[in-house]
PDB file of C-alpha atoms in Angstrom:
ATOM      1  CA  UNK A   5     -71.381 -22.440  -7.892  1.00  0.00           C
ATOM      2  CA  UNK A   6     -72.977 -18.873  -6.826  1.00  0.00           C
ATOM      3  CA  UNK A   7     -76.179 -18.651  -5.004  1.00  0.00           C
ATOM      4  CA  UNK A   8     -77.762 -15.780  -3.157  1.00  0.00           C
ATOM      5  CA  UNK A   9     -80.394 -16.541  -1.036  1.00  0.00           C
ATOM      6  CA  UNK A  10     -82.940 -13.708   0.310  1.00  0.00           C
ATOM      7  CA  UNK A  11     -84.797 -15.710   2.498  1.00  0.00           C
ATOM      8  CA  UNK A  12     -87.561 -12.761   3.384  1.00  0.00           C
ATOM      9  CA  UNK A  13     -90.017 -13.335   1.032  1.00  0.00           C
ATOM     10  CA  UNK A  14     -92.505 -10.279   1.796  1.00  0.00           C
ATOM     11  CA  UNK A  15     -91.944  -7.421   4.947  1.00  0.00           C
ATOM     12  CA  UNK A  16     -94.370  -4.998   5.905  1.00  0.00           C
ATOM     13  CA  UNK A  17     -93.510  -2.307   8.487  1.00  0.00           C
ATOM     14  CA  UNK A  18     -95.067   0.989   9.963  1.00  0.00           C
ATOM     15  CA  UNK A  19     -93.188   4.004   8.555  1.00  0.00           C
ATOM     16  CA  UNK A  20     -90.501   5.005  11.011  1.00  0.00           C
ATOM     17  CA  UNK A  21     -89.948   1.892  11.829  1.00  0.00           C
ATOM     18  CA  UNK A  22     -86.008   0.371  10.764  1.00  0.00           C
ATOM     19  CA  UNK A  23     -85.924  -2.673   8.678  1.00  0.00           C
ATOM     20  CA  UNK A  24     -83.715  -5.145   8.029  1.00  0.00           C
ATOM     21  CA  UNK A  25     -82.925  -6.860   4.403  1.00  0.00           C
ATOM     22  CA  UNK A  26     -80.918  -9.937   5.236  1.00  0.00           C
ATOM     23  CA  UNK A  27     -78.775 -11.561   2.259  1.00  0.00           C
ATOM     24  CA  UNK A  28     -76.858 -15.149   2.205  1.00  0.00           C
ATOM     25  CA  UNK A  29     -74.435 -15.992  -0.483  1.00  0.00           C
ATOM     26  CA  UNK A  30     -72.269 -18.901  -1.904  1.00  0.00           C
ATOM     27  CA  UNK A  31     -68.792 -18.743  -3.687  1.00  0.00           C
ATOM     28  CA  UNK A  32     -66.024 -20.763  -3.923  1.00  0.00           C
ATOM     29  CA  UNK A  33     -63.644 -17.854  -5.228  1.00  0.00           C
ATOM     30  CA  UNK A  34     -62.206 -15.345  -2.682  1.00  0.00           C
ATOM     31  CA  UNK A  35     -62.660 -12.676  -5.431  1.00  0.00           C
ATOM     32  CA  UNK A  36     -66.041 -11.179  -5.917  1.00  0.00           C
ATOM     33  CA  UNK A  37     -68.417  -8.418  -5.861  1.00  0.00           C
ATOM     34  CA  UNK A  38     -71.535  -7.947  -3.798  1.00  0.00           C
ATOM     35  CA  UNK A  39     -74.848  -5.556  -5.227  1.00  0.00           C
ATOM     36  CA  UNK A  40     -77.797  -4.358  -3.944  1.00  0.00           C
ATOM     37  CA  UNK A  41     -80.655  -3.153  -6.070  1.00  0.00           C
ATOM     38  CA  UNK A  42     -83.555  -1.325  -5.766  1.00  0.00           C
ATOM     39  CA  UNK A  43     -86.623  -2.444  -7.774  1.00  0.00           C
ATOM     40  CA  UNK A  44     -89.974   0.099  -7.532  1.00  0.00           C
ATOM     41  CA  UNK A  45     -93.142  -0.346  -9.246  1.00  0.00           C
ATOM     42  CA  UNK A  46     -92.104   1.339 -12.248  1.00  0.00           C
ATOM     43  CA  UNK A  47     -89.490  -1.348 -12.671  1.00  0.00           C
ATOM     44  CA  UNK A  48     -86.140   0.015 -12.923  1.00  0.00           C
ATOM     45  CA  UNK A  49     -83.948  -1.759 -10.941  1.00  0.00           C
ATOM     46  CA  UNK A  50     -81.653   0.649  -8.890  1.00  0.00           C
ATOM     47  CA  UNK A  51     -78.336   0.567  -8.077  1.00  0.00           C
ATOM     48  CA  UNK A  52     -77.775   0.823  -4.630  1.00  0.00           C
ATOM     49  CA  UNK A  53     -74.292  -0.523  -3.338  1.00  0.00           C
ATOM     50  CA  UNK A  54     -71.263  -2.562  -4.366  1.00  0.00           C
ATOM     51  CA  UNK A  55     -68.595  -3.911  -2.255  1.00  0.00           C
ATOM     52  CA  UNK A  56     -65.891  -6.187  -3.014  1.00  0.00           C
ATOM     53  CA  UNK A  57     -64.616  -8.972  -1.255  1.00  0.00           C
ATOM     54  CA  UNK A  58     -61.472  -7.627   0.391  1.00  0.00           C
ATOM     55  CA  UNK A  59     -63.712  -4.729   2.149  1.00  0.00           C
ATOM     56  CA  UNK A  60     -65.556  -5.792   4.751  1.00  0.00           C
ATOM     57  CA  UNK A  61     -65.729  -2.465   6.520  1.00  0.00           C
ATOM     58  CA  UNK A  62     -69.733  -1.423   6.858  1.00  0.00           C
ATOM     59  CA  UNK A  63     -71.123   1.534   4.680  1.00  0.00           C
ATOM     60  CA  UNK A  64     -73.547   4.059   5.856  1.00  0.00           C
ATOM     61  CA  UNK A  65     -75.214   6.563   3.265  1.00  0.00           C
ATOM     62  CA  UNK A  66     -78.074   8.723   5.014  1.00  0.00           C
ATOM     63  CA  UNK A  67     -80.695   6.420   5.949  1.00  0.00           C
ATOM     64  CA  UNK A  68     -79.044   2.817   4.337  1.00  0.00           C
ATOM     65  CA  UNK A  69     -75.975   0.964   6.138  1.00  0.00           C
ATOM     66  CA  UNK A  70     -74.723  -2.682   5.352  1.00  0.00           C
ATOM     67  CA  UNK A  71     -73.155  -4.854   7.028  1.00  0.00           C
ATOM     68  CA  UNK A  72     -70.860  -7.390   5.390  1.00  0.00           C
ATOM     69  CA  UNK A  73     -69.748 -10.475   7.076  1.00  0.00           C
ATOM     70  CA  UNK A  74     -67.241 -13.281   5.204  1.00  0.00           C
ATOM     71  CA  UNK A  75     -67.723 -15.340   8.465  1.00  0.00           C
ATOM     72  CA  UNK A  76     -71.067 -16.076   7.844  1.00  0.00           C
ATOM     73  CA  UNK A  77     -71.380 -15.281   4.027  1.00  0.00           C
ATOM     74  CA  UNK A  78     -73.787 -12.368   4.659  1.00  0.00           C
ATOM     75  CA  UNK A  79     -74.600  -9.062   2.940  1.00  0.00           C
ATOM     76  CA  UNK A  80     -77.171  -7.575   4.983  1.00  0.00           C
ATOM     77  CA  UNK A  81     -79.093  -4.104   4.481  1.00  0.00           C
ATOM     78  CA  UNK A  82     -81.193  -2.206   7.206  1.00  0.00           C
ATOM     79  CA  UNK A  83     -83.140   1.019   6.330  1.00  0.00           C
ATOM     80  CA  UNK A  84     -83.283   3.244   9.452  1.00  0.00           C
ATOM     81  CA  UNK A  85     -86.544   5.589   9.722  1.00  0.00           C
ATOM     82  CA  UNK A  86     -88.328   3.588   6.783  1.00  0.00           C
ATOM     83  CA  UNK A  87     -90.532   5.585   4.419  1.00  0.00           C
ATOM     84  CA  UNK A  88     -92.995   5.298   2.259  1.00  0.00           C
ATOM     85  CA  UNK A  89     -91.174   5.757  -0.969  1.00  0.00           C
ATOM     86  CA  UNK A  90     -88.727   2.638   0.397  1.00  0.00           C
ATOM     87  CA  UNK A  91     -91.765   0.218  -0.851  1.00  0.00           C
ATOM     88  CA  UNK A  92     -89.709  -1.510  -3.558  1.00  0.00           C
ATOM     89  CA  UNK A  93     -88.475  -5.062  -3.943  1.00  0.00           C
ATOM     90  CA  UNK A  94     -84.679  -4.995  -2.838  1.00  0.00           C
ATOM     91  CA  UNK A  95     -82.161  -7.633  -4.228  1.00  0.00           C
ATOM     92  CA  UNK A  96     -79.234  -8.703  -3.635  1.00  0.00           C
ATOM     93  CA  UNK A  97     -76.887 -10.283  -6.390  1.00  0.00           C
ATOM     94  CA  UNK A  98     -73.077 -11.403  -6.366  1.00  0.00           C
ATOM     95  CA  UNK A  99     -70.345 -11.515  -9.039  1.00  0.00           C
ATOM     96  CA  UNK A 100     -66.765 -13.386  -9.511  1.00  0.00           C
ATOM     97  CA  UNK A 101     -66.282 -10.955 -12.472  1.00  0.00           C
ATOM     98  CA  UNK A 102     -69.281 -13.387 -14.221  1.00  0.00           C
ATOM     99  CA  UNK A 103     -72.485 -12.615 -15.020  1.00  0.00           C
ATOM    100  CA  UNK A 104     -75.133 -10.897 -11.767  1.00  0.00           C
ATOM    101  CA  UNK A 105     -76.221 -13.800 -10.181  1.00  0.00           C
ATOM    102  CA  UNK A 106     -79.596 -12.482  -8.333  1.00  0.00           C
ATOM    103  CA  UNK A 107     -81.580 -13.483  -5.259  1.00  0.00           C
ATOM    104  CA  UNK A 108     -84.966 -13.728  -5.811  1.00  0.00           C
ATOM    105  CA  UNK A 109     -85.810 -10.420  -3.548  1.00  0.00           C
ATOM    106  CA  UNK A 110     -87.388  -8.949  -0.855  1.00  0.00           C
ATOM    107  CA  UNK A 111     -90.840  -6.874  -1.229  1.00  0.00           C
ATOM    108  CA  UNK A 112     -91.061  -4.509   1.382  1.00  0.00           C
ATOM    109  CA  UNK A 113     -93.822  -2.732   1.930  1.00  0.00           C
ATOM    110  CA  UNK A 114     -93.489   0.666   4.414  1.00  0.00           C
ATOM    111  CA  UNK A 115     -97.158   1.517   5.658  1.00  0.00           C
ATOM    112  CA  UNK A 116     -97.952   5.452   6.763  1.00  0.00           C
TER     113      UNK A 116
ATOM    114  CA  UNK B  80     -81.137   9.878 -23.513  1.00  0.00           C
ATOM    115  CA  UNK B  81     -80.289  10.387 -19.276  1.00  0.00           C
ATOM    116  CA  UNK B  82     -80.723   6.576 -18.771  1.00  0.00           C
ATOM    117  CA  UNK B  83     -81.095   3.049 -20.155  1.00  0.00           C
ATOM    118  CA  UNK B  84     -84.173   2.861 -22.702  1.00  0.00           C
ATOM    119  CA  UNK B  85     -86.739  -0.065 -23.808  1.00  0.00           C
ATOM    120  CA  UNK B  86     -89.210  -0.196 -26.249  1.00  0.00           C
ATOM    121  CA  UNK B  87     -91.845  -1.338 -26.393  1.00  0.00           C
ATOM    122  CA  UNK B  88     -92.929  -1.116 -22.745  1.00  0.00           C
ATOM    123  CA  UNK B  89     -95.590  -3.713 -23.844  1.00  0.00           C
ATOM    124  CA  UNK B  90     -95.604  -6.310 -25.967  1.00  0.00           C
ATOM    125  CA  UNK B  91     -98.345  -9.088 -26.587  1.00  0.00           C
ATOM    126  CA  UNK B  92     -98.356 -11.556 -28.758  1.00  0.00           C
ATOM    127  CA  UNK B  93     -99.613 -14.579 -30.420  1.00  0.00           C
ATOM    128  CA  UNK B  94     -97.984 -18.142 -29.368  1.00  0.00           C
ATOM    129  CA  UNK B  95     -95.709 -18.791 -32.836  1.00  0.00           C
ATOM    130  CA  UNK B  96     -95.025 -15.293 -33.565  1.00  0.00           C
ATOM    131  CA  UNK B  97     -91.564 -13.669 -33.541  1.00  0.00           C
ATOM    132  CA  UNK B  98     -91.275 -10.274 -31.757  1.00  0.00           C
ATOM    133  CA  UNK B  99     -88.172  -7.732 -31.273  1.00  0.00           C
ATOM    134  CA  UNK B 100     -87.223  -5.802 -27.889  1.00  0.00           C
ATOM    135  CA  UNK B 101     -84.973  -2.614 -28.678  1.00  0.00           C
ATOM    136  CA  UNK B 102     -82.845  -1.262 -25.938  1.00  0.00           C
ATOM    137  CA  UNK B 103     -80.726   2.203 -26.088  1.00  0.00           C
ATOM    138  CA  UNK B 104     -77.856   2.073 -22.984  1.00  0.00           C
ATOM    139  CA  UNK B 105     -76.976   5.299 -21.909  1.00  0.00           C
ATOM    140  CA  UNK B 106     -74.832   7.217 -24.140  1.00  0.00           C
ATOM    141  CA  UNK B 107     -70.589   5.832 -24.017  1.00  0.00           C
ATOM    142  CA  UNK B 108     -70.948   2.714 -22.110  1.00  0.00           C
ATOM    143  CA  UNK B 109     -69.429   0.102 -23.283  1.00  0.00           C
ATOM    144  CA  UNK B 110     -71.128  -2.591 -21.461  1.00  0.00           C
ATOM    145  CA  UNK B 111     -74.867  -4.049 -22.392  1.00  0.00           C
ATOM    146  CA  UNK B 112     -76.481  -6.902 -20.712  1.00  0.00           C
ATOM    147  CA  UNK B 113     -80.266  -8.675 -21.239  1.00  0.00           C
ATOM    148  CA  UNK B 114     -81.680 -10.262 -18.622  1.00  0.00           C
ATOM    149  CA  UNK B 115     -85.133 -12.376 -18.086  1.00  0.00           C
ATOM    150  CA  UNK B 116     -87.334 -11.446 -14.833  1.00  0.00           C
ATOM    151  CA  UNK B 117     -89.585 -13.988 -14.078  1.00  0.00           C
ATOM    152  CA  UNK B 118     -93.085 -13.144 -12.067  1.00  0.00           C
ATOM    153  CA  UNK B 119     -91.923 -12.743  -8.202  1.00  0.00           C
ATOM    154  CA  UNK B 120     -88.218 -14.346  -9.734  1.00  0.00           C
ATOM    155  CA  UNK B 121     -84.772 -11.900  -9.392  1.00  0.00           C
ATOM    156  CA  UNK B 122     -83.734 -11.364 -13.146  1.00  0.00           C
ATOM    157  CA  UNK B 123     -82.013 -14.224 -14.624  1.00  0.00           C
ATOM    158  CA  UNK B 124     -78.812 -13.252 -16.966  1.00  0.00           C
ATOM    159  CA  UNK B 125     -79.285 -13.643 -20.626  1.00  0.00           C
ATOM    160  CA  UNK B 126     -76.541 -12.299 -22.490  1.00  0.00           C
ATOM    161  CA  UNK B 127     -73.326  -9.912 -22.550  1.00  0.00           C
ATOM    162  CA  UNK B 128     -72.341  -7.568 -25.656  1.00  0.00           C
ATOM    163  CA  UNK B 129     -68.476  -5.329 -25.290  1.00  0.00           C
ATOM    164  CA  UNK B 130     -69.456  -3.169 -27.901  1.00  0.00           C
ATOM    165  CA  UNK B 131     -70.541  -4.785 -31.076  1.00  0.00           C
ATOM    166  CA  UNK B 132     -68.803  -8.284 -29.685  1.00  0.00           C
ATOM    167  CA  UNK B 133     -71.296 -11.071 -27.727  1.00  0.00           C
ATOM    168  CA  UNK B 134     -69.120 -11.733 -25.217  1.00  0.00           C
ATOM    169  CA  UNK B 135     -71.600 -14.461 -23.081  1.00  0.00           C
ATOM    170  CA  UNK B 136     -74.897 -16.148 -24.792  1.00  0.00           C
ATOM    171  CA  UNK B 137     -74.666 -18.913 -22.104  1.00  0.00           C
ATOM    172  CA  UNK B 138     -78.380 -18.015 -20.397  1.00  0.00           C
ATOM    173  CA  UNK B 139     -80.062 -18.115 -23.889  1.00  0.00           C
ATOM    174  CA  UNK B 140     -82.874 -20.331 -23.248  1.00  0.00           C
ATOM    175  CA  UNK B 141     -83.001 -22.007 -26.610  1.00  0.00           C
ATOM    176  CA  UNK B 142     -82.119 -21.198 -30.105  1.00  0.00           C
ATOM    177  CA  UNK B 143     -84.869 -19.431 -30.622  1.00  0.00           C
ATOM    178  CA  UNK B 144     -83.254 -16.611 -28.692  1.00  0.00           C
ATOM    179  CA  UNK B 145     -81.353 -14.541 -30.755  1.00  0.00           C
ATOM    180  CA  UNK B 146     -79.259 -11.168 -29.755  1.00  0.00           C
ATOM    181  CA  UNK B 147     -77.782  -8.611 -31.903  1.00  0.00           C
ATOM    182  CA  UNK B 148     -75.676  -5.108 -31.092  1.00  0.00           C
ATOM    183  CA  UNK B 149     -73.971  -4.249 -34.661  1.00  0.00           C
ATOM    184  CA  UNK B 150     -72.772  -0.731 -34.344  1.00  0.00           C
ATOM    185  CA  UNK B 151     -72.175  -1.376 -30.515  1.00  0.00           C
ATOM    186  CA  UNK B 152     -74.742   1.003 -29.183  1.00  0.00           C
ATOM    187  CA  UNK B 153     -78.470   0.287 -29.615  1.00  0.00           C
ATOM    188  CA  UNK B 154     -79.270  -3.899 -28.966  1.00  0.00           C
ATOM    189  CA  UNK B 155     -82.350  -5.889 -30.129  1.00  0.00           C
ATOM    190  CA  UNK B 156     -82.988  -9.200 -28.692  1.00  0.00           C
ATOM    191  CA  UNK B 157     -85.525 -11.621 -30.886  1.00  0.00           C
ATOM    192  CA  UNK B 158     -87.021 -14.511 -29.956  1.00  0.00           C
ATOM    193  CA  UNK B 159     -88.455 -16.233 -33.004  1.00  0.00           C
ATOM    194  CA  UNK B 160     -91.386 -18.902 -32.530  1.00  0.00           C
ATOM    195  CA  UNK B 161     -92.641 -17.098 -29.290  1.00  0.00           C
ATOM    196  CA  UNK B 162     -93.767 -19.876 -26.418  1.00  0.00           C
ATOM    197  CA  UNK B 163     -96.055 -19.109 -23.522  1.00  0.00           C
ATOM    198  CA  UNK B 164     -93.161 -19.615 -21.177  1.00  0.00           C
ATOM    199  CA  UNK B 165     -91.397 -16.860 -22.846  1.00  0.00           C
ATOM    200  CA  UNK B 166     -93.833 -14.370 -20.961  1.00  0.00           C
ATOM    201  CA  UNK B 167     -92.034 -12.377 -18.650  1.00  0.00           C
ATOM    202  CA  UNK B 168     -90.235  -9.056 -18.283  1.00  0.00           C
ATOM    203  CA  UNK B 169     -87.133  -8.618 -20.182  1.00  0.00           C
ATOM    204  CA  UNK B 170     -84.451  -6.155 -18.873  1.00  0.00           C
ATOM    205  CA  UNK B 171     -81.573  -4.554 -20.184  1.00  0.00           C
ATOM    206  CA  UNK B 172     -78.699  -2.559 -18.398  1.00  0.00           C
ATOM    207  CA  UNK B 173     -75.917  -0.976 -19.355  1.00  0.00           C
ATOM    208  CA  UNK B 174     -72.385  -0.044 -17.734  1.00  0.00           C
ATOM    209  CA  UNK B 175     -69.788   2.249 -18.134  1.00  0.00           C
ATOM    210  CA  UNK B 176     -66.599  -0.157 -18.158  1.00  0.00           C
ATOM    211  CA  UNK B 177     -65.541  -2.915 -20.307  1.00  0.00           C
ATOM    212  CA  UNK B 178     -63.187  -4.245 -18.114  1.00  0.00           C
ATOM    213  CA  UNK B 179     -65.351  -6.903 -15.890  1.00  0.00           C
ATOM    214  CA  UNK B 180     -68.620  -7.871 -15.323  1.00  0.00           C
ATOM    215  CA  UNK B 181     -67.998  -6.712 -11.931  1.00  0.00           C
ATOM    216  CA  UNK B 182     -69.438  -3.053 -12.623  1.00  0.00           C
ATOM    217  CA  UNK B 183     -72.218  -1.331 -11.254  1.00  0.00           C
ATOM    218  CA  UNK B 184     -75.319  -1.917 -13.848  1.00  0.00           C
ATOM    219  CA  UNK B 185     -77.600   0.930 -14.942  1.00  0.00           C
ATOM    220  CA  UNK B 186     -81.243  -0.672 -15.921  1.00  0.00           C
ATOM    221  CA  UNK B 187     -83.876  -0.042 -17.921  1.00  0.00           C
ATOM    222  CA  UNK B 188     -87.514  -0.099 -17.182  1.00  0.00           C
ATOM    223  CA  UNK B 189     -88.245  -3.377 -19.204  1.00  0.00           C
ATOM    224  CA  UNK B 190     -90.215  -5.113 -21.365  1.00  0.00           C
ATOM    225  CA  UNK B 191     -93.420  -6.876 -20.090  1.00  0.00           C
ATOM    226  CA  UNK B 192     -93.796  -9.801 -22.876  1.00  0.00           C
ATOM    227  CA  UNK B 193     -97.012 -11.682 -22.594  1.00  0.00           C
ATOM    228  CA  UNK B 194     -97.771 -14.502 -25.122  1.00  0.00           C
ATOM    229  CA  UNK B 195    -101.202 -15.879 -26.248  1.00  0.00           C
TER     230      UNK B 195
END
């Protein structure tokens, strides 16, 4: 069965500061598809990254890298220089070509 | 429109009614998906519509959940005999594909459902 597990309830950081969003996940299929959405207050959930499971090289895009790991079933995603307008609830979901299966997120909250 | 679209933002209503959430994907995708966001919960997958075809109903709560897309672009989702643990916030995305379920989705801002 899939399960994603965000197991950071609630950060808070000083802006400048880098953060990281750590993400767990269960499959049994060597096929699937990793996510990482952005949720702000207005509610709109993001789209932030997807990588499959055959790529496990890390992506960087200006202030956001993530670093996937099969050995230890992780997704993880660090902001660098945090700002403000980063205060969001981040999740993380997985699919085997079935239906998002979502973690229940992480708020973070960047403080000026 | 430039993106996903819900209506009403708002909706409140009396334990028993029935009520109707609209969503408009963006423009040519194929792809439309509801979802059910809890308070502090990730969203929780409803149902899946490829065009006018329901593809996936498994995460209907109940039977009073009902889902309809019949000219393949704008979806309503009812739920007849509203309950109080039907309050929450009720998503919809879209995608471009129809290929997998595997595609980037492109949400809405959601309806916030509160029953009485």
């Amino acid at each position: 069965a899939q399960k994603v597990t965000q197991a950071q309830t609630e950060i808070s950081v000083v802006e400048k500061e880098d953060v990281t969003l750590d993400c767990v996940y269960e499959t049994r299929d060597t096929t699937y598809y990793l996510f990482w959405y952005k949720q702000p207050p207005s509610g709109e959930l993001v789209f932030l990254i997807r990588r499959n499971s055959f790529d496990e090289q890390n992506e960087i895009s200006g202030r956001y890298s993530w670093n996937f790991q099969k050995s230890t079933s992780s997704f993880n995603f660090t902001i660098t220089a945090s700002q403000v307008v980063d205060s969001a609830v981040y999740f993380c979901a997985l699919s085997e070509d079935t239906p998002l299966v979502f973690g229940k997120g992480t708020r973070l909250s960047v403080i000026a | 429109g430039a993106g996903v679209s819900q209506s009403p933002r708002y909706k409140v209503a009396k334990r028993g009614q029935d009520v109707a959430l609209r969503c408009d994907p963006i423009s040519g995708h194929v792809s439309l998906f509801w979802y059910q966001q809890a308070l502090g919960q990730g969203p929780e997958f409803l149902t899946y519509f490829q065009n006018e075809a329901q593809l996936d109903k498994s995460g209907l709560p109940s039977d009073r959940f009902f889902a309809e897309r019949p000219e393949g672009s704008v979806s309503t989702l009812k739920i007849q005999r509203t309950q109080q643990e039907d309050s929450a916030v009720y998503l919809c995305a879209s995608s471009l594909g129809g290929g997998g379920l595997n595609q980037p989705q492109h949400f809405g801002d959601g309806t916030r459902l509160s029953i009485l």
